[in-house]
Coordinates of C-alpha atoms and ligand atoms in Angstrom, one line a residue:
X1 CA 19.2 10.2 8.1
X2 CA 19.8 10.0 4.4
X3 CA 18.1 12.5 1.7
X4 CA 16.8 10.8 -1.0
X5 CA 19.7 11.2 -3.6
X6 CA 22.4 12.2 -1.6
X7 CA 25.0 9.6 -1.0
X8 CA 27.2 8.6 2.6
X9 CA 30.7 8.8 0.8
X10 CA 32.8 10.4 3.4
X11 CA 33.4 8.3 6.8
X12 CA 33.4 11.5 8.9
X13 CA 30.5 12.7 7.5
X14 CA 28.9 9.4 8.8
X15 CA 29.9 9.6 11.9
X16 CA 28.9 13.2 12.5
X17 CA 25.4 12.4 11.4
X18 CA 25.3 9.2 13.9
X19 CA 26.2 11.7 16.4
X20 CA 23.5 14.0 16.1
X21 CA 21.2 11.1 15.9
X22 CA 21.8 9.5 19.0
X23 CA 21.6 13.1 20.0
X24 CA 18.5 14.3 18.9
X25 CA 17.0 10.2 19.9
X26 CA 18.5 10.9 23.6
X27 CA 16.7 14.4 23.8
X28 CA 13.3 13.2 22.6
X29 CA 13.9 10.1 24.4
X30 CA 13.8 12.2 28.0
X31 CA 11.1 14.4 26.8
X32 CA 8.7 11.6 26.0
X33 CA 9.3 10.8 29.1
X34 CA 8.7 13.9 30.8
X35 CA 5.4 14.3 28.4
X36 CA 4.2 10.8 29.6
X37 CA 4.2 11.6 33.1
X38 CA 2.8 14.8 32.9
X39 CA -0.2 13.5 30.4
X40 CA -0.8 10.9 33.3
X41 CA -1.3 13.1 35.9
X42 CA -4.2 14.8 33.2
X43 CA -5.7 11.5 32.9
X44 CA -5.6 10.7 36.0
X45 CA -7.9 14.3 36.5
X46 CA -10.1 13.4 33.4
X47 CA -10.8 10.0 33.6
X48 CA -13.5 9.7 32.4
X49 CA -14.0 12.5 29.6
X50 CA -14.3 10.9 26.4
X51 CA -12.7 12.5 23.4
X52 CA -13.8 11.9 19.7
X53 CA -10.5 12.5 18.1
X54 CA -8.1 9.4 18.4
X55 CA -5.6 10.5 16.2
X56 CA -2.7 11.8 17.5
X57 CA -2.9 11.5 22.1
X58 CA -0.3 8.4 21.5
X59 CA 2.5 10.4 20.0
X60 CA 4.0 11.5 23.3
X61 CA 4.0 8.0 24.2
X62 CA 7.5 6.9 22.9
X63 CA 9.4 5.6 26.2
X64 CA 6.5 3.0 26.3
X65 CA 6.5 2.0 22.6
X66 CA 8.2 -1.1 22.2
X67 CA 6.5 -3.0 25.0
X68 CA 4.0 -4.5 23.6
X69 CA 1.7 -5.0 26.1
X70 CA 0.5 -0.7 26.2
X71 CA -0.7 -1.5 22.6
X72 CA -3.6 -0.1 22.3
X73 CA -6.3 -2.7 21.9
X74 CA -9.8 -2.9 20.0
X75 CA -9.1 0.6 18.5
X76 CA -12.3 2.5 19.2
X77 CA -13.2 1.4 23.3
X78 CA -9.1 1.7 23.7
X79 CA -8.6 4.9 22.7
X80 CA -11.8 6.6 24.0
X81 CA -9.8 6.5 27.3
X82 CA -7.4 9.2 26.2
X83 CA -6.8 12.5 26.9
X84 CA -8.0 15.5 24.8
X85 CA -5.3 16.4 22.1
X86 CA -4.3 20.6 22.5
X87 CA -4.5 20.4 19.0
X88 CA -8.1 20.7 16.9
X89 CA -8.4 18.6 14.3
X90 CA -8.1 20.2 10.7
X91 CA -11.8 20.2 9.7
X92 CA -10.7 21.0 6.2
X93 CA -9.5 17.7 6.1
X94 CA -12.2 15.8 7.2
X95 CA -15.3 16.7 5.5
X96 CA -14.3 15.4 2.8
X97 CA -17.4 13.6 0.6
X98 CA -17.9 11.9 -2.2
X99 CA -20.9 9.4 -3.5
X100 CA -18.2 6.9 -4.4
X101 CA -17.2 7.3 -0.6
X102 CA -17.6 4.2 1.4
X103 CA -15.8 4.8 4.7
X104 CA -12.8 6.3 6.1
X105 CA -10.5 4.7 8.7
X106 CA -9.4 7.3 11.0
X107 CA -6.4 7.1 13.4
X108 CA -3.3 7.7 12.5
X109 CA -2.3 11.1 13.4
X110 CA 0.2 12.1 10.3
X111 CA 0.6 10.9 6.4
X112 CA -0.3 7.6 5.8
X113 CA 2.5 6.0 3.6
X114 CA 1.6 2.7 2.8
X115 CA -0.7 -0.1 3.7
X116 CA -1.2 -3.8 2.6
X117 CA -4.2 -6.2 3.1
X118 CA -3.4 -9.2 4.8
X119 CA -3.7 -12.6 2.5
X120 CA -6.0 -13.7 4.6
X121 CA -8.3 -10.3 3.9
X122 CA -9.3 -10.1 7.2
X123 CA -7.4 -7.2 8.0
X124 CA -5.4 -4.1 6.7
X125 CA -2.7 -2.8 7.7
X126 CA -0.7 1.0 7.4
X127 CA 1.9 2.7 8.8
X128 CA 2.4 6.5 8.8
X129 CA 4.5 9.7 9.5
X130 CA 3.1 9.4 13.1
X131 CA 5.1 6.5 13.7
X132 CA 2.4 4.3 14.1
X133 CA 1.3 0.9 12.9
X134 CA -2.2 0.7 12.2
X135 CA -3.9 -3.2 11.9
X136 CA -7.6 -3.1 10.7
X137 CA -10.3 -5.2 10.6
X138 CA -12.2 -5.4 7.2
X139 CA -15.3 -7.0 8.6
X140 CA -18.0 -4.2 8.3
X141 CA -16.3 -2.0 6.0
X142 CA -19.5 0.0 5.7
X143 CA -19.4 0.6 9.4
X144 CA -18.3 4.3 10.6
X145 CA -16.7 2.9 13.1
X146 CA -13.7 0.1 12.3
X147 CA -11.7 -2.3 15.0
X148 CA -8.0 -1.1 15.3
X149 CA -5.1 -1.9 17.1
X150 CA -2.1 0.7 16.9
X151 CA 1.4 -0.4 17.3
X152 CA 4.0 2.4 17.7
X153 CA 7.8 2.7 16.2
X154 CA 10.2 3.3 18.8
X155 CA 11.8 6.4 17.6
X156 CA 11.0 6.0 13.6
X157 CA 8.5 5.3 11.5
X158 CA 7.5 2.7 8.8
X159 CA 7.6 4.0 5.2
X160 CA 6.2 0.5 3.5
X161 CA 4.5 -2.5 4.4
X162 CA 3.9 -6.2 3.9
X163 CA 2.3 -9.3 5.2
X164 CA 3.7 -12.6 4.7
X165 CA 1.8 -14.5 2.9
X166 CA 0.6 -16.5 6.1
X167 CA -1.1 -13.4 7.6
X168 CA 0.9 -13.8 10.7
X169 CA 3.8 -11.1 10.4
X170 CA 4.6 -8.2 8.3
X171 CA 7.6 -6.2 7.4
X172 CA 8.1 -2.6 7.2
X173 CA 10.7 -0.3 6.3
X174 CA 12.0 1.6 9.1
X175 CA 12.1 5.3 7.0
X176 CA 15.0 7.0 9.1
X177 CA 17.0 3.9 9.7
X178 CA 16.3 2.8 6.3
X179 CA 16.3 -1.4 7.3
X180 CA 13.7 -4.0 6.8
X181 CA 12.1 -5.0 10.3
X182 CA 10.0 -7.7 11.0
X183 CA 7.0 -8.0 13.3
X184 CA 4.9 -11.0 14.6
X185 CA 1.3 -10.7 14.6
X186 CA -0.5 -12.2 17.6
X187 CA -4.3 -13.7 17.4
X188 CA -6.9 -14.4 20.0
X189 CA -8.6 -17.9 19.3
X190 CA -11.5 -15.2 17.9
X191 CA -9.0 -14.3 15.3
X192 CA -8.3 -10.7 16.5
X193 CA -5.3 -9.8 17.0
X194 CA -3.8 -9.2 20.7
X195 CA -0.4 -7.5 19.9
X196 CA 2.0 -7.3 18.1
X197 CA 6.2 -7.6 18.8
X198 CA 9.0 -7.0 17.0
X199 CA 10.8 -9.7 15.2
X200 CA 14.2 -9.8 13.1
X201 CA 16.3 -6.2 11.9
X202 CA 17.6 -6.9 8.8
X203 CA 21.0 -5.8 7.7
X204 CA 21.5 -2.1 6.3
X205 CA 22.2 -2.6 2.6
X206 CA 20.8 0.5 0.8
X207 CA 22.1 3.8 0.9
X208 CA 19.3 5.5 -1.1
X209 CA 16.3 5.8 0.8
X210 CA 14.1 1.9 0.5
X211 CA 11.3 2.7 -2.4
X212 CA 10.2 -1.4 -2.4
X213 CA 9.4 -4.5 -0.4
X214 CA 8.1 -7.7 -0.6
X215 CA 7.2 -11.2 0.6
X216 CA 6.7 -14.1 -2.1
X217 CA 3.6 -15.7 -1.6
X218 CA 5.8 -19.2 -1.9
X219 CA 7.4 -17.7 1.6
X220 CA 10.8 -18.4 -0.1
X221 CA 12.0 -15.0 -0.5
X222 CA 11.9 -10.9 0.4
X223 CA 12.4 -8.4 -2.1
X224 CA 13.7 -4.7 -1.2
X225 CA 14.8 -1.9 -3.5
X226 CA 16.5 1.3 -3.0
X227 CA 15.5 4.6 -4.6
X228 CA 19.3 4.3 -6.0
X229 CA 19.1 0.7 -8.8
X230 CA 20.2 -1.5 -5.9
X231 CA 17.4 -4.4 -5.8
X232 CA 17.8 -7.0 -3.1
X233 CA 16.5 -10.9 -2.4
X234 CA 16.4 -11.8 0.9
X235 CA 15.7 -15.0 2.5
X236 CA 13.3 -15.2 5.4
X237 CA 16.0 -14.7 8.0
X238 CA 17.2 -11.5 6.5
X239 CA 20.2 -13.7 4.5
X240 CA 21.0 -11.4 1.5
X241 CA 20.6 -13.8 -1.4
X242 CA 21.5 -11.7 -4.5
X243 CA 22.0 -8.2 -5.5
X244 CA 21.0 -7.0 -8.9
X245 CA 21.2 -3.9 -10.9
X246 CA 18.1 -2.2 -11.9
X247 CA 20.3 -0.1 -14.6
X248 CA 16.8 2.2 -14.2
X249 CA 19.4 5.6 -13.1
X250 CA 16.7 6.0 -10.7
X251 CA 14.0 3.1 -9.2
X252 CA 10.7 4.5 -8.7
X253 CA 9.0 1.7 -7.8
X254 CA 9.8 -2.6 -7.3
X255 CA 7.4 -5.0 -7.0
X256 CA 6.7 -8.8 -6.6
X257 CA 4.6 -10.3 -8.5
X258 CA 1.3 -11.8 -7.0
X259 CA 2.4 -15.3 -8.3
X260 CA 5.9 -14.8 -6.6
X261 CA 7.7 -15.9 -8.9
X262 CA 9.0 -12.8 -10.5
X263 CA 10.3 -8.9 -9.3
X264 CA 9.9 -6.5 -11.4
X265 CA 11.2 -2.6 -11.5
X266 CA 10.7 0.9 -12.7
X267 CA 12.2 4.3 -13.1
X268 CA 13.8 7.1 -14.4
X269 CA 14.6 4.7 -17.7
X270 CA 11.4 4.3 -20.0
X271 CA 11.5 0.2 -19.9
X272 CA 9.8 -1.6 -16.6
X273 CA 12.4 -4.7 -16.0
X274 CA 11.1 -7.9 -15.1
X275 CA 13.5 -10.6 -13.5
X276 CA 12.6 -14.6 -12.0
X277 CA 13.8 -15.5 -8.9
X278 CA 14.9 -19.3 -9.6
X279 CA 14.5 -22.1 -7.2
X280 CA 15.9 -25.4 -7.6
X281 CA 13.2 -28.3 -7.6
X282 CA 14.5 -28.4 -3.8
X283 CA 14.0 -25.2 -3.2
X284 CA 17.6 -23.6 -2.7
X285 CA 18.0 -20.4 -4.3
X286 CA 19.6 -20.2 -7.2
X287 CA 19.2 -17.0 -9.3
X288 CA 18.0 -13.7 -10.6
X289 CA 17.7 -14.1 -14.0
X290 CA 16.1 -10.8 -16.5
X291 CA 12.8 -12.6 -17.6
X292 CA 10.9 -9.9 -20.1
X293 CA 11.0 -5.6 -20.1
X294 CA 7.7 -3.4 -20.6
X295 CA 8.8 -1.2 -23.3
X296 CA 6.9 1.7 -25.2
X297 CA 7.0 4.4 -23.0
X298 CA 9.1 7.3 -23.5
X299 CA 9.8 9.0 -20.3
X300 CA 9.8 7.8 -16.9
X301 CA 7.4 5.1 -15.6
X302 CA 6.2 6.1 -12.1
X303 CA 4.5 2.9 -11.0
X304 CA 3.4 0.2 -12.1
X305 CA 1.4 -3.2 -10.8
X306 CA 0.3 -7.0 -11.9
X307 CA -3.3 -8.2 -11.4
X308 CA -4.5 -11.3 -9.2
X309 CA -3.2 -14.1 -11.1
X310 CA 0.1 -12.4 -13.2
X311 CA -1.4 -12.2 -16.5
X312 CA -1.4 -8.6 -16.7
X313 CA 0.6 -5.8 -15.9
X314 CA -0.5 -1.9 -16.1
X315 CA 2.2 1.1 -16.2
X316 CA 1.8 4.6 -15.9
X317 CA 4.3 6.8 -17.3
X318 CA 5.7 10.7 -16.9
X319 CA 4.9 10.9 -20.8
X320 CA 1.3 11.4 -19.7
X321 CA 0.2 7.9 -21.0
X322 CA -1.0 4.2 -19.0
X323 CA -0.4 1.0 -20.9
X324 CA -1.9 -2.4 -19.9
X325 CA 0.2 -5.5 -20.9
X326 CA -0.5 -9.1 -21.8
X327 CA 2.6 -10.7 -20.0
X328 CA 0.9 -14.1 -20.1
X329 CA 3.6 -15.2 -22.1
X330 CA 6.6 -17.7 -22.5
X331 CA 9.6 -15.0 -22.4
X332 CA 11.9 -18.5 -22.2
X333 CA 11.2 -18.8 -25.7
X334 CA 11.5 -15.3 -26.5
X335 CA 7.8 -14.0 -26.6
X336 CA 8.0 -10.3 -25.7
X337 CA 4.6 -8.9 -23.5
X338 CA 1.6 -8.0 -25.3
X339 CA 0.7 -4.4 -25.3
X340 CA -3.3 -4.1 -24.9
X341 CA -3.6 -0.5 -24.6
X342 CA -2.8 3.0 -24.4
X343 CA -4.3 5.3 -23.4
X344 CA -3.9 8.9 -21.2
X345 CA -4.5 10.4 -18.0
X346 CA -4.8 14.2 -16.4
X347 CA -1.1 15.0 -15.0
X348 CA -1.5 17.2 -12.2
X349 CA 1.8 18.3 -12.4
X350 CA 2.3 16.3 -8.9
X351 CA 5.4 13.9 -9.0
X352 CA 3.3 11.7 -6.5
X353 CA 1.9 9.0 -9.1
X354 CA 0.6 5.9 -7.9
X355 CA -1.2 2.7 -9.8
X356 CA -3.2 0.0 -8.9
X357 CA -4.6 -2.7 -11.3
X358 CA -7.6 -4.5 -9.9
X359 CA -7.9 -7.8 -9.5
X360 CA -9.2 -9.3 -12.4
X361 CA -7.4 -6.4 -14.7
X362 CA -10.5 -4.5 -15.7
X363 CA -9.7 -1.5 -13.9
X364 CA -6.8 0.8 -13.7
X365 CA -6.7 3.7 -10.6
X366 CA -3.7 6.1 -11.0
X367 CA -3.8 9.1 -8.3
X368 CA -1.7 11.8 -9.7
X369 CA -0.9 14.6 -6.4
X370 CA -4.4 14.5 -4.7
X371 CA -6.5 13.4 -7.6
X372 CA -8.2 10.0 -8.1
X373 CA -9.1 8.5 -11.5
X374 CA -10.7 5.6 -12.8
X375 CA -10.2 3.6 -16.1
X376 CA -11.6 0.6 -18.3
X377 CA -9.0 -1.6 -18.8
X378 CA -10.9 -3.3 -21.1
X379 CA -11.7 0.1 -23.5
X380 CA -8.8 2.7 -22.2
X381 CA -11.6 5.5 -21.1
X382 CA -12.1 7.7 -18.1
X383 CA -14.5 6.4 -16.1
X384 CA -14.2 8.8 -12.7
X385 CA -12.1 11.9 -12.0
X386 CA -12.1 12.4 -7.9
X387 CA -10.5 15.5 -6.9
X388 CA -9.0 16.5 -3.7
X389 CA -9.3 13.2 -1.6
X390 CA -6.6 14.8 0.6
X391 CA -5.4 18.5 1.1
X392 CA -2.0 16.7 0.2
X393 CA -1.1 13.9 -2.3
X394 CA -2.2 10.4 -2.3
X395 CA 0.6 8.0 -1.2
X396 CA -1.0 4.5 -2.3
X397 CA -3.7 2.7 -4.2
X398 CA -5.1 -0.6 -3.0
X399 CA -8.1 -3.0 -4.2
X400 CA -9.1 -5.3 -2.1
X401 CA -8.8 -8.9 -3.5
X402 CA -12.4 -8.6 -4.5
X403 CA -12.1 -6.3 -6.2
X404 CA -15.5 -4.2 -4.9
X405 CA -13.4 -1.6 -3.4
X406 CA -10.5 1.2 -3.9
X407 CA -8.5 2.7 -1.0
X408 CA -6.4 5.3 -0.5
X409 CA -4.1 6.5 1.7
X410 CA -2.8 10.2 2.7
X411 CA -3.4 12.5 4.9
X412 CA -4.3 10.5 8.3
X413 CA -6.9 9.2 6.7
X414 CA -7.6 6.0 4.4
X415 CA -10.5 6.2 2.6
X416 CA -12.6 3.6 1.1
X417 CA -14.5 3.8 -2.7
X418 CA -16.7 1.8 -4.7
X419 CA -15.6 0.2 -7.7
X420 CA -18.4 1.8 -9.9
X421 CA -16.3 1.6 -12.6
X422 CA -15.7 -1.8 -12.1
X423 CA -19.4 -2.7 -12.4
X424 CA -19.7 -0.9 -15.4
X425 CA -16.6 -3.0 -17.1
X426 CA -18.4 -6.1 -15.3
X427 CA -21.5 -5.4 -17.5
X428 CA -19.8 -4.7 -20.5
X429 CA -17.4 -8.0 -20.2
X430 CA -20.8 -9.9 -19.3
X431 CA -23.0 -8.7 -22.4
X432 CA -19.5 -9.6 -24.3
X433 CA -20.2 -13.3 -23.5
X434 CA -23.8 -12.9 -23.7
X435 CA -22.8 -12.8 -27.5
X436 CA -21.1 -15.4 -27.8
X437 CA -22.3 -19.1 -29.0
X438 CA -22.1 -22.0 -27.0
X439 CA -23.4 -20.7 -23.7
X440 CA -25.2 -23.0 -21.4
X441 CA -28.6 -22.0 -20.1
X442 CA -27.1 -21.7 -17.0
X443 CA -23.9 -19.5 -17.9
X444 CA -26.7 -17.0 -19.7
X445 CA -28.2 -17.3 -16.7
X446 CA -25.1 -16.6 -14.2
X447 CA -23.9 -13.6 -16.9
X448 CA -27.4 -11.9 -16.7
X449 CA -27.5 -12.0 -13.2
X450 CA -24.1 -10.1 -13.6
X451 CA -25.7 -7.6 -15.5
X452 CA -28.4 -7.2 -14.0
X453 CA -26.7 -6.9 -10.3
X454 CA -24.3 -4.4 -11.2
X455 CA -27.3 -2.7 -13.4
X456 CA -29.0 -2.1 -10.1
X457 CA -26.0 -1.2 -8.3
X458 CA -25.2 1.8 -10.7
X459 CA -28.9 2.6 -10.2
X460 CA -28.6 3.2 -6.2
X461 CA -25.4 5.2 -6.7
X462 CA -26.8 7.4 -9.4
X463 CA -24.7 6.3 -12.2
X464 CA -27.3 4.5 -14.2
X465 CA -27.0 6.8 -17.0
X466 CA -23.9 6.0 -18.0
X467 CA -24.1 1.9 -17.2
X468 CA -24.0 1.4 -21.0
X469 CA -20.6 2.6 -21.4
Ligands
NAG1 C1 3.3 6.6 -4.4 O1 4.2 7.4 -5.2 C2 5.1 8.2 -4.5 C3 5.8 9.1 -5.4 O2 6.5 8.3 -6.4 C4 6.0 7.4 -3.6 O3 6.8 8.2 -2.8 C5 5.2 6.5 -2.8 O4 6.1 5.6 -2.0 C6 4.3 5.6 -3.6 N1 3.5 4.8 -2.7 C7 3.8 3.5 -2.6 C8 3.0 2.7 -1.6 O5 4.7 2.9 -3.3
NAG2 C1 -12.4 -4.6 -11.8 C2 -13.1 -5.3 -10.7 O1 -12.6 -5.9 -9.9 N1 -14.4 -5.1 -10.7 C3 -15.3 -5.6 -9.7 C4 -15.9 -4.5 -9.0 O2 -16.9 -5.0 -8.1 C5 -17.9 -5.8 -8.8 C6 -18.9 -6.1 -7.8 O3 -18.4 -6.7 -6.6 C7 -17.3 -7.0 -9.4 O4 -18.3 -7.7 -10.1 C8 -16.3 -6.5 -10.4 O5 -15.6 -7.6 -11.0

């Protein structure tokens, strides 16, 4: 129930606003009920009619939300059961194409805010406006169709997601209530998941809406950040560890780092900070300690992200500029992060900014409002400019730990690119070795079949012309 930036100062004022709450839950607490009955009677009447829209029959389904066993099941079969929507779906929205345009995953019947693959890569998961949890499978990503289970929010919805790192839960931010939640994942011995059920609440702490969260890959810790500078380490069992100042005015953006072994912030303040979370060789907690600060910008930096293996970090800043950093470094001994690059991008004068660093740090995404673009990490140019993947702004980048594909997420949709780009900075890192001395018959071998795969890859989609670079 908080804006973003206002603050819960006055008791009363509290109070009041729990009031209406519980009000307003109450009221569309009996309506869902009330709605639920009456759409059973129409499915009852229309058993059998099949529907092709699936995305928004389950909203009216809140009094059954939190038992887990009317999840909906195997997506596609599952939800072909439903009744007709009233609504028609916004065909504006959906004929959205573009070469680059793998797939879409369709079902969530609002803005999709966030979405995370699982460690494991076998699925992905989102949450959205519609207060739905959606889990994925990523087998057949060129399929039209994909596997899905959906997984309401009783009366809220998740604003950001996470699996820990043993693909077996995942935390979200409960957006109204503003508290970490975590949820067990349950798998058939075919590795498909079953359901889903609610685990642990974590303690309220911020009160500025929850901008970040996190799960080491070591399983020691959580990370959550509010939009305000408060940044938080949890343990596992919600235990608040430590608190720490992000001294950013405001946080834009907090992240863990892939290795988990640091956090790292940005904001309103030009400088993205960068703390360890220390361990003892035992493995009790000890402390946040300020590791190393990205510095060079000089406005705002909107987001940021680390490739696979924390050697590099990209930024992208309200001064209209992206910077990729070399922070392979010892900061114990004072060694400050390498800047790589600069370089610019097209504002769209949309404050939604998002960044994504693939996996190997070759290519940089940044959506600005609705518009995609692609860079060369490795030479700082434009690569792709998509427009309009969404009537309304993009909410998150994602690669897939391969790094073949970019996602997006927005408007109910997720879509699903290739990495063109990144076959183009795959030949030109390739032919780069090539030159060197020293290689092996077989390493010319292996780099040249590089080339020559991604060579015929830009081919098929048409972007031959430009495979040089
Ligand atoms: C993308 O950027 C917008 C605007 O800063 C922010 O609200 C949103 O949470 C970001 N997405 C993620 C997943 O952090
Ligand atoms: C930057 C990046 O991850 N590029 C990858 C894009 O996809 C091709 C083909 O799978 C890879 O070879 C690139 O490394």
């Amino acid at each position: 129930m908080v804006e973003p930036g206002s603050e819960v100062t006055e008791f009363p004022a509290l109070v009041v606003t729990l009031i209406v709450g519980a009000t307003i839950l109450v009221i569309v607490y009996i309506s869902s009920l009330f709605k639920s009955q009456k759409e059973d009677i129409k499915k009852r009447q229309n058993a059998d009619s099949i529907t092709k829209d699936k995305s928004h029959h389950q909203q009216t389904h809140s009094a059954q939300q939190s038992d887990t066993s009317s999840l909906a099941s195997g997506g596609s079969n599952a939800n072909k059961k439903k009744n007709a929507p009233k609504w028609k779906p916004d065909s504006t929205k959906q004929n959205f194409t573009n070469p680059w345009l793998v797939t879409s995953f369709k079902g969530h019947g609002g803005l999709v805010n966030d979405m995370d693959f699982s460690p494991s890569g076998k699925f992905l998961a989102t949450c959205g406006e519609d207060r739905a949890i959606f889990i994925w499978s990523t087998r057949n990503l060129n399929n039209k169709e994909h596997k899905s289970l959906r997984y309401n929010i009783e009366y809220d919805h998740a604003s950001l997601i996470r699996w820990s790192p043993d693909s077996r839960a995942f935390i979200i931010n409960r957006a109204t209530e503003n508290v970490l939640e975590v949820y067990k994942v349950h798998k058939k011995s075919d590795g498909w998941i079953t359901g889903i059920s609610k685990g642990i609440t974590f303690p309220k702490i911020h009160v500025e809406d929850t901008i970040g969260v996190g799960i080491s890959v070591t399983g020691k810790y959580m990370m959550s950040c509010s939009g305000g500078t408060q940044l938080t380490i949890w343990d596992l069992k919600g235990t608040l560890l430590a608190t720490v100042d992000t001294y950013l005015i405001n946080t834009y953006r907090a992240r863990l780092s892939p290795c988990g072994r640091f956090v790292a912030a940005s904001g309103f303040a030009p400088d993205v900070k960068v703390w360890e979370v220390v361990f003892s060789k035992t493995g009790e907690f000890k402390q946040v300690s300020r590791a190393f600060e990205l510095k060079g910008h000089s406005s705002g930096v909107y987001d940021f992200a680390f490739n696979s293996d924390t050697s590099r970090m990209a930024t992208v800043s309200k001064d209209g500029t992206w910077k990729v950093f070399n922070v392979r470094i010892e900061f114990e001994k004072g060694e400050d992060p390498h800047l790589l690059l600069t370089s610019q991008y097209k504002s769209s004068n949309s404050p939604i900014v998002n960044l994504s660093l693939s996996p190997n740090g070759e290519v940089v995404a940044i959506s600005s409002g609705s518009t995609l673009m692609f860079f060369s990490a490795v030479s700082g140019q434009c690569d792709k400019i998509i427009h309009d993947v969404y009537t309304g702004p993009i909410t998150s980048i994602l690669f897939d730990s391969a790094g073949d594909y970019v996602l997006t997420s927005g408007e109910k949709h997720v879509r699903v690119f290739y990495n063109v780009t990144g076959r183009r900075t795959a030949i030109i890192t390739a032919k780069e070795k090539l030159k060197a001395s020293g290689n092996s018959a077989a390493t010319k071998e292996r780099l040249q079949n590089i080339i020559n795969d991604a060579e015929q890859f830009l081919i098929k989609m048409g972007e031959a012309k430009r495979a040089e670079g």
